[in-house]
mmCIF file of C-alpha atoms in Angstrom:
data_model
loop_
_atom_site.group_PDB
_atom_site.id
_atom_site.type_symbol
_atom_site.label_atom_id
_atom_site.label_comp_id
_atom_site.label_asym_id
_atom_site.label_seq_id
_atom_site.Cartn_x
_atom_site.Cartn_y
_atom_site.Cartn_z
ATOM 1 C CA UNK A 237 -5.896 119.498 -56.095
ATOM 2 C CA UNK A 238 -6.660 118.376 -52.536
ATOM 3 C CA UNK A 239 -4.172 118.527 -49.718
ATOM 4 C CA UNK A 240 -3.818 117.165 -46.220
ATOM 5 C CA UNK A 241 -4.435 119.313 -43.135
ATOM 6 C CA UNK A 242 -0.678 120.073 -43.231
ATOM 7 C CA UNK A 243 -0.880 121.331 -46.830
ATOM 8 C CA UNK A 244 0.835 118.299 -48.349
ATOM 9 C CA UNK A 245 -0.500 116.329 -51.333
ATOM 10 C CA UNK A 246 -2.831 113.523 -50.374
ATOM 11 C CA UNK A 247 -1.466 110.048 -50.838
ATOM 12 C CA UNK A 248 -3.832 107.171 -51.432
ATOM 13 C CA UNK A 249 -2.545 105.118 -48.514
ATOM 14 C CA UNK A 250 -2.819 107.985 -46.037
ATOM 15 C CA UNK A 251 -6.199 109.161 -47.278
ATOM 16 C CA UNK A 252 -7.738 105.681 -47.114
ATOM 17 C CA UNK A 253 -6.313 104.829 -43.709
ATOM 18 C CA UNK A 254 -6.821 108.202 -42.017
ATOM 19 C CA UNK A 255 -9.974 109.526 -43.662
ATOM 20 C CA UNK A 256 -11.885 107.155 -45.912
ATOM 21 C CA UNK A 257 -12.056 103.977 -43.818
ATOM 22 C CA UNK A 258 -12.939 105.797 -40.556
ATOM 23 C CA UNK A 259 -15.650 107.753 -42.393
ATOM 24 C CA UNK A 260 -17.181 104.552 -43.767
ATOM 25 C CA UNK A 261 -17.169 102.952 -40.323
ATOM 26 C CA UNK A 262 -18.675 106.051 -38.700
ATOM 27 C CA UNK A 263 -21.448 106.099 -41.302
ATOM 28 C CA UNK A 264 -22.102 102.381 -40.884
ATOM 29 C CA UNK A 265 -21.326 101.704 -44.533
ATOM 30 C CA UNK A 266 -19.658 98.619 -45.944
ATOM 31 C CA UNK A 267 -16.095 98.827 -47.247
ATOM 32 C CA UNK A 268 -16.121 100.383 -50.704
ATOM 33 C CA UNK A 269 -13.358 101.855 -52.799
ATOM 34 C CA UNK A 270 -13.365 105.636 -53.076
ATOM 35 C CA UNK A 271 -13.105 105.337 -56.868
ATOM 36 C CA UNK A 272 -16.356 103.331 -56.973
ATOM 37 C CA UNK A 273 -18.226 106.526 -56.168
ATOM 38 C CA UNK A 274 -16.928 108.141 -59.350
ATOM 39 C CA UNK A 275 -18.253 105.180 -61.303
ATOM 40 C CA UNK A 276 -21.608 105.300 -59.537
ATOM 41 C CA UNK A 277 -21.937 109.066 -59.849
ATOM 42 C CA UNK A 278 -21.230 108.992 -63.564
ATOM 43 C CA UNK A 279 -23.689 106.129 -64.068
ATOM 44 C CA UNK A 280 -26.375 108.076 -62.195
ATOM 45 C CA UNK A 281 -25.675 111.112 -64.378
ATOM 46 C CA UNK A 282 -25.959 108.956 -67.514
ATOM 47 C CA UNK A 283 -29.232 107.458 -66.238
ATOM 48 C CA UNK A 284 -30.581 110.983 -65.819
ATOM 49 C CA UNK A 285 -29.810 111.732 -69.464
ATOM 50 C CA UNK A 286 -26.310 113.242 -69.423
ATOM 51 C CA UNK A 287 -24.691 112.870 -72.825
ATOM 52 C CA UNK A 288 -21.165 111.622 -73.431
ATOM 53 C CA UNK A 289 -19.661 115.129 -73.610
ATOM 54 C CA UNK A 290 -21.257 116.047 -70.281
ATOM 55 C CA UNK A 291 -19.991 112.849 -68.682
ATOM 56 C CA UNK A 292 -16.492 113.501 -70.017
ATOM 57 C CA UNK A 293 -16.554 117.006 -68.544
ATOM 58 C CA UNK A 294 -17.785 115.750 -65.163
ATOM 59 C CA UNK A 295 -15.004 113.167 -64.923
ATOM 60 C CA UNK A 296 -12.258 115.256 -66.500
ATOM 61 C CA UNK A 297 -11.743 112.841 -69.373
ATOM 62 C CA UNK A 298 -10.341 114.041 -72.678
ATOM 63 C CA UNK A 299 -11.366 110.983 -74.686
ATOM 64 C CA UNK A 300 -14.664 109.212 -75.185
ATOM 65 C CA UNK A 301 -12.931 105.884 -74.610
ATOM 66 C CA UNK A 302 -12.008 106.839 -71.047
ATOM 67 C CA UNK A 303 -15.536 108.027 -70.270
ATOM 68 C CA UNK A 304 -17.154 104.944 -71.817
ATOM 69 C CA UNK A 305 -15.396 102.727 -69.278
ATOM 70 C CA UNK A 306 -17.760 104.162 -66.651
ATOM 71 C CA UNK A 307 -20.989 103.540 -68.511
ATOM 72 C CA UNK A 308 -22.971 100.405 -67.853
ATOM 73 C CA UNK A 309 -26.370 99.316 -69.065
ATOM 74 C CA UNK A 310 -29.190 98.468 -66.702
ATOM 75 C CA UNK A 311 -32.586 96.840 -67.036
ATOM 76 C CA UNK A 312 -34.179 99.879 -65.403
ATOM 77 C CA UNK A 313 -32.683 102.242 -67.976
ATOM 78 C CA UNK A 314 -33.745 99.970 -70.848
ATOM 79 C CA UNK A 315 -37.309 100.005 -69.481
ATOM 80 C CA UNK A 316 -37.260 103.798 -69.131
ATOM 81 C CA UNK A 317 -36.104 104.139 -72.751
ATOM 82 C CA UNK A 318 -38.788 101.720 -73.973
ATOM 83 C CA UNK A 319 -41.480 103.581 -72.000
ATOM 84 C CA UNK A 320 -40.373 106.938 -73.409
ATOM 85 C CA UNK A 321 -40.379 105.598 -76.978
ATOM 86 C CA UNK A 322 -43.809 104.061 -76.479
ATOM 87 C CA UNK A 323 -45.208 107.339 -75.146
ATOM 88 C CA UNK A 324 -43.708 109.299 -78.017
ATOM 89 C CA UNK A 325 -45.047 106.876 -80.629
ATOM 90 C CA UNK A 326 -48.531 106.987 -79.074
ATOM 91 C CA UNK A 327 -48.462 110.792 -79.024
ATOM 92 C CA UNK A 328 -47.449 110.913 -82.689
ATOM 93 C CA UNK A 329 -50.141 108.435 -83.707
ATOM 94 C CA UNK A 330 -52.801 110.401 -81.827
ATOM 95 C CA UNK A 331 -51.671 113.805 -83.100
ATOM 96 C CA UNK A 332 -54.462 115.690 -84.905
ATOM 97 C CA UNK A 333 -54.071 115.559 -88.673
ATOM 98 C CA UNK A 334 -52.087 112.315 -88.618
ATOM 99 C CA UNK A 335 -53.346 109.728 -91.085
ATOM 100 C CA UNK A 336 -54.029 106.324 -89.547
ATOM 101 C CA UNK A 337 -51.596 103.612 -90.534
ATOM 102 C CA UNK A 338 -52.705 100.698 -92.690
ATOM 103 C CA UNK A 339 -52.788 98.499 -89.620
ATOM 104 C CA UNK A 340 -54.977 100.985 -87.764
ATOM 105 C CA UNK A 341 -57.389 101.242 -90.714
ATOM 106 C CA UNK A 342 -57.596 97.443 -91.000
ATOM 107 C CA UNK A 343 -58.263 97.053 -87.296
ATOM 108 C CA UNK A 344 -61.098 99.561 -87.492
ATOM 109 C CA UNK A 345 -62.647 97.446 -90.249
ATOM 110 C CA UNK A 346 -62.091 94.307 -88.179
ATOM 111 C CA UNK A 347 -59.702 92.671 -90.632
ATOM 112 C CA UNK A 348 -56.543 92.480 -88.547
ATOM 113 C CA UNK A 349 -56.045 90.201 -85.603
#
């Protein structure tokens, strides 16, 4: 897919030594494996709502098992999901024509704590 300036296939050892490590130093970044960016990029895509099929396509995986290895949970994502569910539930409860729940009716009468 990618080749060296001489048209030869890239080898991991040459790429890291000649390109990757100097680029990290020049950018003032800490040592990080090139592959870690694939993991991070796929996690960011998942956090933005990409589904499993989309993640598989982005990474070139043919099985869900391979793609799942790149997905990790986070407290931030759990909070975003909880916030979205809360907003949706509130919108449904406040929708015109929606009957109040038993709990809502009891609270209006002052019977629920």
